[in-house]
Coordinates of C-alpha atoms and ligand atoms in Angstrom, one line a residue:
M290 CA 95.2 118.2 119.4
C291 CA 94.3 115.9 122.3
G292 CA 90.9 114.4 122.5
I293 CA 88.7 114.8 125.6
I294 CA 85.4 113.3 126.7
G295 CA 83.3 113.3 129.8
Y296 CA 80.1 111.4 130.6
I297 CA 77.5 111.8 133.4
G298 CA 74.3 109.7 133.5
N299 CA 72.7 106.5 134.7
K300 CA 74.9 104.1 132.7
N301 CA 78.4 102.8 133.4
A302 CA 80.7 105.6 132.0
V303 CA 83.6 103.2 131.2
P304 CA 82.4 101.7 127.9
I305 CA 81.0 105.0 126.8
L306 CA 84.2 106.9 127.5
M307 CA 86.4 104.2 125.9
E308 CA 84.3 104.1 122.8
G309 CA 84.3 107.9 122.6
L310 CA 88.1 107.9 123.1
K311 CA 88.5 105.5 120.1
R312 CA 86.5 108.0 118.0
L313 CA 88.8 110.8 119.2
E314 CA 92.0 108.8 118.8
Y315 CA 92.8 110.5 115.5
R316 CA 93.4 113.7 117.4
G317 CA 96.3 112.2 119.3
Y318 CA 97.4 108.7 120.2
D319 CA 100.6 108.6 122.3
S320 CA 98.9 107.8 125.6
S321 CA 95.4 107.8 127.1
G322 CA 93.6 107.8 130.4
I323 CA 90.3 107.7 132.2
G324 CA 89.1 109.0 135.6
L325 CA 85.9 107.9 137.3
I326 CA 84.0 108.5 140.5
N327 CA 82.7 105.4 142.1
R328 CA 81.7 104.7 145.7
K329 CA 83.1 108.0 146.9
K330 CA 86.5 107.3 145.4
L331 CA 88.2 108.9 142.4
S332 CA 90.0 106.3 140.4
V333 CA 92.4 107.2 137.6
H334 CA 93.9 104.7 135.0
K335 CA 96.5 106.0 132.5
K336 CA 98.7 104.2 130.0
E337 CA 101.4 105.2 127.5
G338 CA 100.5 103.9 124.0
K339 CA 97.4 103.6 122.0
I340 CA 93.9 103.3 123.6
S341 CA 94.0 99.6 123.1
V342 CA 96.8 99.4 125.6
L343 CA 94.8 101.3 128.2
E344 CA 91.8 99.1 127.4
K345 CA 93.7 95.9 128.1
T346 CA 94.8 97.1 131.5
L347 CA 91.3 98.1 132.6
S348 CA 89.6 95.6 134.9
K349 CA 86.1 94.6 133.9
T350 CA 84.9 95.5 137.4
I351 CA 85.7 99.2 137.2
H352 CA 82.7 101.5 136.7
G353 CA 81.3 104.8 137.6
K354 CA 78.3 107.0 136.5
S355 CA 80.5 110.0 135.9
G356 CA 83.9 110.1 134.3
I357 CA 86.4 111.9 132.1
A358 CA 88.9 110.5 129.5
H359 CA 91.7 111.8 127.3
T360 CA 93.8 110.7 124.4
R361 CA 97.1 112.6 124.2
W362 CA 99.3 114.3 121.6
A363 CA 102.2 115.3 123.9
T364 CA 103.2 118.9 124.1
H365 CA 104.8 119.3 127.6
G366 CA 106.7 116.3 128.9
Q367 CA 107.6 112.9 127.5
V368 CA 105.2 110.3 126.5
N369 CA 104.7 108.1 129.6
D370 CA 102.0 107.0 132.0
I371 CA 102.6 109.9 134.5
N372 CA 102.3 112.6 131.9
A373 CA 99.1 111.1 130.5
H374 CA 95.8 112.6 131.6
P375 CA 93.7 112.9 133.7
Q376 CA 96.0 115.0 135.9
V377 CA 95.0 115.0 139.5
S378 CA 95.2 117.6 142.3
A379 CA 97.7 117.0 145.1
N380 CA 94.9 115.9 147.5
G381 CA 93.6 113.4 144.9
R382 CA 90.1 114.9 144.9
I383 CA 90.0 116.8 141.5
A384 CA 90.8 115.4 138.1
V385 CA 91.3 117.3 134.9
V386 CA 91.6 116.4 131.2
H387 CA 93.0 119.1 129.0
N388 CA 93.4 119.9 125.3
G389 CA 95.6 122.9 124.6
I390 CA 98.6 124.6 126.0
I391 CA 98.9 126.7 129.2
D392 CA 101.5 129.4 128.1
N393 CA 102.2 130.6 131.7
Y394 CA 102.4 127.2 133.3
S395 CA 106.0 127.6 134.2
S396 CA 105.5 130.7 136.4
L397 CA 102.3 129.1 137.9
K398 CA 104.2 125.9 138.7
S399 CA 107.0 127.9 140.5
R400 CA 104.4 129.7 142.5
L401 CA 102.4 126.6 143.4
T402 CA 105.6 124.8 144.3
S403 CA 106.6 127.6 146.6
E404 CA 103.2 127.2 148.2
G405 CA 103.9 123.6 148.9
F406 CA 102.2 121.8 146.0
K407 CA 104.2 118.7 144.8
F408 CA 104.2 118.1 141.1
Q409 CA 104.2 114.5 139.8
S410 CA 104.2 115.2 136.0
E411 CA 106.0 117.4 133.5
T412 CA 102.7 118.6 132.0
D413 CA 101.3 122.1 131.9
T414 CA 97.9 120.6 132.8
E415 CA 98.9 119.6 136.3
V416 CA 99.0 123.3 137.3
I417 CA 95.3 123.5 136.6
A418 CA 94.5 120.6 138.9
H419 CA 96.5 122.2 141.7
L420 CA 95.0 125.6 141.1
L421 CA 91.6 124.1 141.4
Q422 CA 92.5 122.5 144.7
K423 CA 93.9 125.8 145.9
Y424 CA 90.7 127.8 145.1
Y425 CA 88.2 125.1 146.1
T426 CA 86.4 125.9 149.3
G427 CA 83.3 124.0 148.6
D428 CA 82.0 125.7 145.5
P429 CA 83.3 124.0 142.4
E430 CA 82.1 126.7 140.0
E431 CA 83.9 129.4 142.0
A432 CA 87.1 127.3 142.1
V433 CA 86.9 126.9 138.3
Q434 CA 86.4 130.6 137.6
K435 CA 89.3 131.6 139.9
A436 CA 91.6 129.0 138.4
L437 CA 90.8 130.0 134.9
A438 CA 91.5 133.6 135.7
Q439 CA 95.1 132.6 136.3
L440 CA 95.6 130.8 133.0
D441 CA 97.1 132.2 129.8
G442 CA 96.9 130.0 126.8
T443 CA 94.4 127.6 125.2
Y444 CA 92.3 125.0 126.8
G445 CA 89.4 122.7 126.4
L446 CA 88.9 121.2 129.9
I447 CA 86.7 118.7 131.6
I448 CA 86.9 118.6 135.4
L449 CA 85.7 115.9 137.8
F450 CA 85.3 116.8 141.5
L451 CA 85.2 113.9 144.0
D452 CA 83.0 116.1 146.3
H453 CA 80.5 116.6 143.6
P454 CA 80.0 113.3 141.7
D455 CA 76.8 114.6 140.1
I456 CA 78.4 117.3 138.0
L457 CA 81.1 117.7 135.4
I458 CA 82.5 121.2 134.5
G459 CA 83.9 122.0 131.1
A460 CA 85.7 125.2 130.0
R461 CA 86.9 126.4 126.7
N462 CA 89.4 128.9 125.4
G463 CA 90.8 128.2 122.0
S464 CA 90.2 124.5 122.0
P465 CA 86.9 123.0 120.9
L466 CA 84.3 121.8 123.3
V467 CA 80.8 120.5 122.5
V468 CA 78.0 119.3 124.8
G469 CA 75.8 116.3 123.9
V470 CA 72.4 116.5 125.4
G471 CA 70.9 113.0 125.9
E472 CA 68.0 111.3 127.7
K473 CA 69.0 111.3 131.4
E474 CA 72.7 111.6 130.3
M475 CA 75.0 114.4 129.2
L476 CA 78.3 114.3 127.4
L477 CA 81.1 116.7 126.9
A478 CA 83.8 116.3 124.2
S479 CA 86.3 118.0 122.0
D480 CA 84.5 116.6 119.0
V481 CA 81.0 115.6 118.0
N482 CA 82.4 112.2 116.7
A483 CA 82.7 111.1 120.2
L484 CA 79.1 111.9 121.1
I485 CA 76.9 110.9 118.2
A486 CA 76.5 107.2 119.2
H487 CA 74.6 108.6 122.2
T488 CA 72.9 111.8 121.1
R489 CA 72.6 114.0 118.1
Q490 CA 71.5 117.0 120.1
V491 CA 74.5 119.2 120.7
F492 CA 75.5 122.7 121.5
Y493 CA 78.9 124.3 121.3
V494 CA 80.8 126.0 124.2
E495 CA 82.4 129.2 123.1
D496 CA 85.7 130.7 124.2
R497 CA 85.8 131.9 127.7
E498 CA 82.7 130.1 128.6
T499 CA 82.3 127.3 131.2
V500 CA 79.6 124.8 131.3
L501 CA 78.3 122.7 134.2
I502 CA 76.4 119.6 133.4
T503 CA 74.4 117.1 135.4
K504 CA 72.7 114.1 133.9
D505 CA 69.7 116.1 133.1
S506 CA 70.7 119.7 133.0
Y507 CA 73.3 122.1 131.7
K508 CA 74.3 125.7 132.5
T509 CA 76.7 127.8 130.5
V510 CA 78.3 131.0 131.9
N511 CA 80.7 133.5 130.5
M512 CA 83.8 135.0 132.3
N513 CA 81.5 137.5 134.1
N514 CA 79.5 134.6 135.5
S515 CA 76.4 135.7 133.4
V516 CA 74.3 132.8 132.1
V517 CA 74.6 132.3 128.3
S518 CA 71.6 130.6 126.6
K519 CA 72.4 127.9 124.1
Q520 CA 70.7 126.8 121.0
I521 CA 70.6 123.0 120.5
E522 CA 71.6 121.8 117.1
K523 CA 71.0 118.4 115.4
I524 CA 74.0 116.5 114.0
E525 CA 73.1 114.9 110.6
W526 CA 76.2 112.7 110.0
E527 CA 75.5 109.0 109.9
M528 CA 77.3 106.5 112.1
A529 CA 78.3 104.4 109.1
E530 CA 80.4 107.4 108.0
F531 CA 82.6 106.8 111.1
E532 CA 83.2 103.1 110.3
K533 CA 85.9 101.5 108.1
G534 CA 83.4 99.1 106.5
D535 CA 85.2 96.5 104.3
F536 CA 88.3 98.6 104.0
N537 CA 91.5 98.0 105.9
H538 CA 92.1 101.6 106.6
F539 CA 90.0 104.8 106.8
M540 CA 92.4 106.4 104.3
L541 CA 91.7 103.8 101.6
K542 CA 87.9 104.1 102.3
E543 CA 88.1 107.8 102.0
I544 CA 90.1 107.7 98.8
F545 CA 87.4 105.4 97.3
E546 CA 84.6 107.7 98.5
Q547 CA 85.9 110.5 96.3
P548 CA 83.6 110.1 93.2
E549 CA 80.6 110.6 95.6
V550 CA 82.4 113.3 97.5
I551 CA 82.9 115.4 94.4
R552 CA 79.2 115.0 93.6
R553 CA 78.4 116.3 97.1
S554 CA 80.8 119.2 96.7
Y555 CA 78.6 120.6 93.9
G556 CA 75.5 119.6 95.8
G557 CA 74.6 116.8 93.3
G558 CA 73.9 119.7 90.9
G559 CA 72.2 121.9 93.5
R560 CA 75.1 124.3 93.5
L561 CA 75.1 124.6 89.7
L562 CA 73.0 126.6 87.3
P563 CA 73.7 124.7 84.1
G564 CA 71.4 127.0 82.0
F565 CA 73.5 130.1 83.0
G566 CA 76.8 128.2 83.0
T567 CA 77.5 129.2 86.6
A568 CA 77.5 128.2 90.2
K569 CA 75.4 129.4 93.2
L570 CA 76.7 129.2 96.7
G571 CA 74.5 130.1 99.6
G572 CA 76.1 131.1 102.9
L573 CA 78.7 133.5 101.6
N574 CA 76.9 136.4 103.1
I575 CA 77.9 138.7 100.3
E576 CA 75.5 141.0 98.4
K577 CA 75.7 140.5 94.7
S578 CA 76.9 144.1 94.1
E579 CA 79.7 143.6 96.6
Y580 CA 81.3 141.0 94.4
F581 CA 82.4 143.8 92.1
D582 CA 84.2 145.5 94.9
I583 CA 86.6 142.6 95.4
D584 CA 90.1 143.9 94.3
N585 CA 92.1 140.9 95.4
I586 CA 91.8 137.6 97.3
V587 CA 94.0 135.8 99.8
T588 CA 93.5 132.1 100.4
M589 CA 95.0 130.4 103.4
G590 CA 95.3 127.1 105.1
M591 CA 97.9 124.6 106.5
G592 CA 99.3 121.4 105.1
T593 CA 96.9 119.9 102.6
A594 CA 94.4 122.7 103.1
Y595 CA 97.2 125.1 102.1
Y596 CA 97.8 123.2 98.9
A597 CA 94.1 123.4 98.2
A598 CA 94.3 127.1 98.9
M599 CA 97.2 127.4 96.3
I600 CA 95.1 125.7 93.7
G601 CA 92.2 128.0 94.7
A602 CA 94.4 131.0 94.0
Y603 CA 95.3 129.6 90.6
L604 CA 91.6 129.0 89.8
L605 CA 90.5 132.4 91.0
E606 CA 93.1 134.2 89.0
N607 CA 92.6 132.2 85.9
M608 CA 88.9 132.0 85.8
A609 CA 87.7 135.0 87.7
R610 CA 90.7 137.2 86.8
I611 CA 91.0 138.5 90.4
P612 CA 94.6 138.8 91.7
T613 CA 94.9 136.1 94.4
V614 CA 97.7 134.7 96.6
A615 CA 97.7 131.7 98.8
E616 CA 99.5 131.8 102.2
Q617 CA 100.2 129.4 105.0
S618 CA 98.0 130.7 107.8
S619 CA 100.8 130.5 110.4
E620 CA 102.9 132.9 108.3
L621 CA 100.1 135.2 107.5
R622 CA 99.1 135.5 111.1
Y623 CA 102.4 137.0 112.3
R624 CA 103.6 139.1 109.3
N625 CA 101.5 142.2 109.8
T626 CA 99.5 141.3 106.7
I627 CA 97.8 144.1 104.8
V628 CA 94.0 144.2 105.3
R629 CA 92.1 146.5 103.0
K630 CA 88.4 147.0 102.1
G631 CA 88.7 145.3 98.7
T632 CA 90.5 142.3 100.0
L633 CA 88.6 139.1 100.6
F634 CA 90.1 136.2 102.6
F635 CA 89.4 132.5 102.5
A636 CA 90.3 130.2 105.4
V637 CA 90.4 126.6 104.3
S638 CA 90.2 123.9 106.9
Q639 CA 88.8 120.4 106.9
S640 CA 88.5 120.3 110.7
G641 CA 87.6 123.9 111.1
E642 CA 89.7 123.9 114.3
T643 CA 93.3 124.3 113.1
L644 CA 94.6 126.9 115.4
D645 CA 97.1 128.4 113.0
T646 CA 94.2 129.2 110.6
L647 CA 91.8 130.2 113.3
T648 CA 94.2 132.7 114.9
A649 CA 95.0 134.1 111.4
M650 CA 91.3 134.5 110.7
R651 CA 90.7 136.3 114.0
E652 CA 93.6 138.6 113.4
I653 CA 92.2 139.6 110.0
Q654 CA 88.7 140.0 111.4
N655 CA 90.0 142.2 114.2
R656 CA 91.6 144.4 111.7
G657 CA 88.3 144.8 109.9
G658 CA 88.8 142.2 107.2
R659 CA 86.2 139.8 105.9
V660 CA 87.1 136.1 106.1
L661 CA 85.0 133.3 104.5
G662 CA 85.5 129.7 105.6
I663 CA 85.8 126.6 103.4
C664 CA 85.3 123.9 106.0
N665 CA 84.1 120.3 106.3
S666 CA 83.2 120.0 110.0
V667 CA 79.8 121.5 110.4
G668 CA 79.6 123.8 113.5
S669 CA 83.4 123.9 113.8
T670 CA 85.0 127.1 115.2
I671 CA 86.2 128.4 111.9
A672 CA 82.8 127.7 110.3
R673 CA 81.0 129.5 113.1
E674 CA 83.4 132.5 113.4
S675 CA 83.9 133.2 109.8
D676 CA 81.9 135.9 108.1
G677 CA 80.3 133.4 105.8
G678 CA 81.5 130.4 103.8
V679 CA 80.9 127.2 102.0
Y680 CA 80.8 123.7 103.5
I681 CA 82.5 121.1 101.4
H682 CA 80.2 118.2 102.6
A683 CA 83.0 115.6 102.3
G684 CA 81.6 113.7 105.4
P685 CA 83.8 112.8 108.3
E686 CA 87.4 112.4 107.4
I687 CA 89.0 110.1 110.0
A688 CA 92.4 109.2 108.5
V689 CA 95.1 111.7 109.6
A690 CA 96.2 112.0 105.9
S691 CA 93.7 114.2 104.2
T692 CA 92.4 113.0 100.9
K693 CA 88.7 113.5 100.2
A694 CA 88.7 116.9 101.9
F695 CA 91.4 118.1 99.5
I696 CA 89.5 117.4 96.4
S697 CA 86.3 118.8 97.8
Q698 CA 88.1 122.0 98.8
V699 CA 89.5 122.3 95.3
S700 CA 86.1 121.6 93.8
V701 CA 84.5 124.4 96.0
F702 CA 87.2 126.8 94.8
F703 CA 86.3 125.8 91.2
L704 CA 82.7 126.7 91.9
L705 CA 83.7 130.1 93.4
A706 CA 86.0 130.8 90.5
L707 CA 83.3 129.9 88.0
M708 CA 80.7 132.1 89.8
L709 CA 83.0 135.1 90.1
G710 CA 84.4 134.5 86.6
R711 CA 80.9 134.4 85.0
M712 CA 80.2 137.8 86.7
R713 CA 83.3 139.1 84.9
D714 CA 84.7 137.7 81.8
I715 CA 83.6 134.1 81.3
P716 CA 80.9 133.8 78.6
T717 CA 77.9 131.5 79.1
S718 CA 79.2 128.9 76.6
A719 CA 82.5 128.6 78.4
G720 CA 80.7 128.5 81.8
K721 CA 78.6 125.6 80.5
Q722 CA 81.7 123.9 79.3
Y723 CA 83.3 124.3 82.8
I724 CA 80.2 122.7 84.4
S725 CA 80.3 119.7 82.1
E726 CA 84.0 119.3 82.9
L727 CA 83.3 119.3 86.6
T728 CA 80.4 117.0 86.5
A729 CA 82.4 114.5 84.4
I730 CA 85.0 114.2 87.2
P731 CA 83.3 111.6 89.5
D732 CA 83.3 109.0 86.7
K733 CA 86.8 109.8 85.7
I734 CA 87.9 109.3 89.4
S735 CA 86.2 106.0 89.3
E736 CA 88.2 105.0 86.2
I737 CA 91.4 105.8 88.1
L738 CA 90.2 103.8 91.1
E739 CA 89.5 100.8 89.0
K740 CA 93.2 100.8 88.1
A741 CA 94.3 100.9 91.8
D742 CA 96.2 97.6 91.4
E743 CA 98.5 99.2 88.9
L744 CA 99.4 101.7 91.5
K745 CA 99.9 99.0 94.1
T746 CA 102.4 97.3 91.8
L747 CA 104.2 100.7 91.3
A748 CA 104.2 101.2 95.0
N749 CA 105.9 97.8 95.6
K750 CA 108.6 98.8 93.0
Y751 CA 109.4 102.1 94.7
K752 CA 108.8 101.3 98.4
H753 CA 112.5 100.8 99.2
Y754 CA 113.7 104.2 98.0
K755 CA 114.8 106.6 100.6
N756 CA 114.0 109.8 98.7
I757 CA 111.4 110.6 96.1
L758 CA 110.8 113.9 94.3
F759 CA 107.5 115.1 93.1
L760 CA 107.5 117.5 90.2
S761 CA 105.0 119.5 88.1
R762 CA 104.1 123.0 86.9
G763 CA 101.2 125.4 87.0
I764 CA 98.0 124.3 88.6
N765 CA 99.5 120.8 89.3
Y766 CA 102.5 122.2 91.1
P767 CA 100.5 122.2 94.4
V768 CA 99.5 118.6 93.6
A769 CA 103.1 117.7 93.5
L770 CA 103.5 119.2 97.0
E771 CA 100.5 117.3 98.1
G772 CA 101.8 114.0 96.7
A773 CA 105.1 114.5 98.5
L774 CA 103.2 115.4 101.8
K775 CA 101.0 112.3 101.5
L776 CA 104.0 110.0 101.0
K777 CA 106.2 111.5 103.8
E778 CA 103.5 111.6 106.4
I779 CA 102.3 108.0 106.2
S780 CA 105.4 106.1 104.9
Y781 CA 108.2 108.3 106.5
I782 CA 110.0 108.2 103.1
H783 CA 111.7 111.5 102.5
A784 CA 109.7 113.2 99.7
E785 CA 109.8 116.7 98.4
G786 CA 107.6 118.5 95.9
F787 CA 109.1 121.2 93.6
S788 CA 107.9 123.2 90.6
A789 CA 109.6 121.4 87.7
G790 CA 111.0 124.7 86.5
D791 CA 112.8 125.2 89.8
I792 CA 114.8 122.0 89.9
K793 CA 117.6 123.2 87.8
H794 CA 118.1 126.0 90.3
G795 CA 119.2 123.6 93.1
P796 CA 117.1 120.5 93.8
I797 CA 118.5 118.7 90.7
A798 CA 121.6 118.2 92.8
L799 CA 119.7 115.5 94.6
V800 CA 119.0 113.5 91.5
N801 CA 120.9 110.2 90.9
E802 CA 120.0 106.5 90.4
E803 CA 118.7 106.3 94.0
T804 CA 116.3 109.3 93.8
P805 CA 113.4 108.8 91.5
S806 CA 111.2 111.7 90.3
L807 CA 107.5 111.5 89.9
F808 CA 106.2 113.9 87.3
I809 CA 102.6 115.1 86.8
V810 CA 102.4 115.9 83.1
T811 CA 99.1 117.2 81.8
K812 CA 98.3 118.5 78.4
G813 CA 98.5 122.3 78.3
E814 CA 100.8 125.2 78.0
T815 CA 103.7 123.7 80.0
F816 CA 103.5 120.2 78.5
D817 CA 106.7 120.6 76.4
K818 CA 108.5 122.3 79.2
L819 CA 107.8 119.3 81.5
L820 CA 109.1 116.9 78.9
G821 CA 112.3 119.0 78.9
N822 CA 112.5 118.7 82.7
M823 CA 112.0 114.9 82.4
E824 CA 115.0 114.8 80.0
E825 CA 117.1 116.7 82.5
I826 CA 116.3 114.0 85.1
K827 CA 117.0 111.2 82.7
A828 CA 120.3 112.7 81.7
R829 CA 121.4 112.4 85.4
K830 CA 120.3 108.8 85.6
G831 CA 117.3 109.6 87.7
K832 CA 114.3 107.2 87.4
V833 CA 111.1 108.9 86.2
I834 CA 107.5 108.0 87.0
A835 CA 105.0 109.9 84.9
I836 CA 101.3 110.4 85.8
S837 CA 99.8 111.9 82.6
N838 CA 96.6 112.4 80.6
S839 CA 98.6 112.2 77.4
E840 CA 99.6 109.1 75.6
D841 CA 102.3 111.0 73.7
N842 CA 105.1 108.6 72.9
R843 CA 107.7 111.1 74.1
I844 CA 106.4 110.7 77.7
K845 CA 106.4 107.0 77.6
D846 CA 110.0 107.0 76.1
L847 CA 111.2 109.3 78.9
S848 CA 109.6 107.5 81.8
D849 CA 110.5 104.2 83.6
D850 CA 106.9 103.9 84.7
F851 CA 103.8 105.5 83.3
F852 CA 100.3 105.8 84.6
L853 CA 97.5 107.1 82.4
I854 CA 94.7 109.2 83.8
P855 CA 91.6 110.4 81.9
E856 CA 91.7 113.7 80.0
S857 CA 90.2 116.8 81.4
H858 CA 90.3 120.6 81.2
E859 CA 93.4 121.9 82.9
M860 CA 91.4 123.7 85.6
V861 CA 89.8 120.5 86.9
S862 CA 92.9 118.4 86.4
P863 CA 94.1 118.5 90.0
L864 CA 90.9 116.6 90.9
L865 CA 92.3 113.7 88.9
T866 CA 96.1 113.9 89.1
V867 CA 96.0 113.8 92.9
I868 CA 94.2 110.4 93.0
P869 CA 97.1 108.2 91.8
L870 CA 99.4 110.1 94.3
Q871 CA 97.1 109.3 97.2
L872 CA 97.0 105.6 96.2
F873 CA 100.8 105.5 95.6
A874 CA 101.5 106.8 99.1
Y875 CA 98.9 104.6 100.7
Y876 CA 100.1 101.4 99.1
I877 CA 103.8 102.2 99.9
A878 CA 102.9 102.9 103.5
D879 CA 100.8 99.7 103.8
A880 CA 103.5 97.6 102.1
L881 CA 106.0 98.9 104.6
G882 CA 103.7 98.0 107.5
K883 CA 103.2 101.6 108.7
D884 CA 100.3 102.7 110.8
V885 CA 98.5 104.4 107.8
D886 CA 95.6 106.0 109.6
Q887 CA 97.6 107.2 112.6
P888 CA 101.1 108.0 111.5
R889 CA 103.8 108.8 114.1
N890 CA 104.0 112.2 115.7
L891 CA 100.9 113.5 114.0
A892 CA 97.3 114.3 114.9
K893 CA 94.3 114.9 112.7
T894 CA 93.3 118.2 114.3
V895 CA 96.1 120.6 115.2
T896 CA 94.9 122.9 117.9
V897 CA 98.2 124.2 119.0
E898 CA 100.2 126.9 117.1
Ligands
M6R1190 O1 91.8 120.5 109.5 P1 92.7 121.2 108.5 O2 92.3 121.0 107.1 O3 92.8 122.7 108.9 O4 94.2 120.6 108.7 C1 95.3 121.2 108.1 C2 96.5 120.3 108.1 O5 96.8 120.0 109.4 C3 96.2 118.9 107.4 O6 95.8 119.2 106.1 C4 97.4 118.0 107.4 O7 98.4 118.6 106.6 C5 97.1 116.6 106.9 N1 97.6 115.7 107.9 C6 97.7 116.3 105.6 O8 97.3 115.1 105.2

């Protein structure tokens, strides 16, 4: 979850590392630090708080041509200056930044303590710094290999040796690490975001590999010390995509990008075959005939990606008529899941680095299963290790609260369901109808965005409530869960999503004048049932907010507040119903003065289990 970056070259590393850290801040932001070598001295500066706090404390005079930096999401030890990284060896000659968790740190710490090493911090990372000192006898690569051999757990590491100012060493096991190859400069980071202002030429370090960089060379070796050759890739994302532009927050910018993002998800038409009423998706690595061997599908993800996976399951069952279930990756991984020849798995992840999903994917693959990825970050670990997959092309998502990735994931599932459905039961005419429903979505999202002020007013009315329920049924039930997640993660208001049918089995006990319920009521089979559920809330004096594509007077009569969205086919309705919920959460959090883009306790990329 933490962000790490290293630089070596002819320029002053300080502004490069600080700028890189800001681009990584979404990964963790409770403390940060920088380590540099200058005039044969290793200097380390660390501060609790956001990167801006560290920045203020840095003197303009510090510089160095090689350095490492870190932004932290605490796992071991409190949030304070001492536990911030870099962590430094006892003799002050080796500094380390680390993203991940060392599972056996406690036994290593006892052993090192008994050998005389004095620990300053409560972190697991400090054991790495001391181990490196212990094994260092002049050859830094040897010391790294010996130290790594002692570690159980996950790490993305960048190491600075005072005795070798012309090199940086990186190592990876389970936490991402990418090398940026520049002109007379080289960078290492947990994320390409941090590099692309300097170079677009990158390569990825794989698990159990270490990489040694100088300003004009690199060498990657595996655990057996054999050299691994690397293919340089070009990163296509534009710098503007990493800027807020005229928006106050990345989250708002990303919400407003969604019409365009949906167009990109179907390749501006390139992923559609309108004449045949179907979709075509390259990269799945499945022979056409193999599609008929799919007996069932399992979709998985975490958080918002899991809710997209739930909608995916709904779409695949309804349109392709293939039995499908959605699971949280963290549960699937440890429940001895059944893997059979006819089962196809989908791993959904914006970042492509979520460890819960990655470990579940690896478990399934190790048992012979086939896992396809639905990812946003090009070149991410899940994208690379999956057996095939589809990029959602949402562009960089910076706000911790996921918005545009969600609708793109849903849109890609719609394409998959359409493609598989057309191979089975969906006739051409219905396929064509589905395509026109999807391609109408961007303009319909724009219509909702034009009414953002209505949602701002609504947010101001409800911002002081302590609890809010989100209710719906069918394909919009996961949207209710997503609406509640958005609200709780950025406003800290307690919000829960339920299927409206389930509330009478318990949750309705929560309803009173102080607990409003937000209903998503779309035309379709459960419309009347949802009206009945609204009645049940009203009967208990609960306030009702309705988001609906129907102007039926009964909804207006039953709701205290009503927000109209454009009509659509039920199967694409989540692409519209979620938009007002995103804006509702955003405006509440902003009105309450919360840190919308970097909510407390969270990080954008969750690389611990
Ligand atoms: O990168 P991923 O899509 O795998 O991330 C999964 C979740 O951590 C993520 O969706 C999280 O729930 C968001 N903060 C929700 O807004």
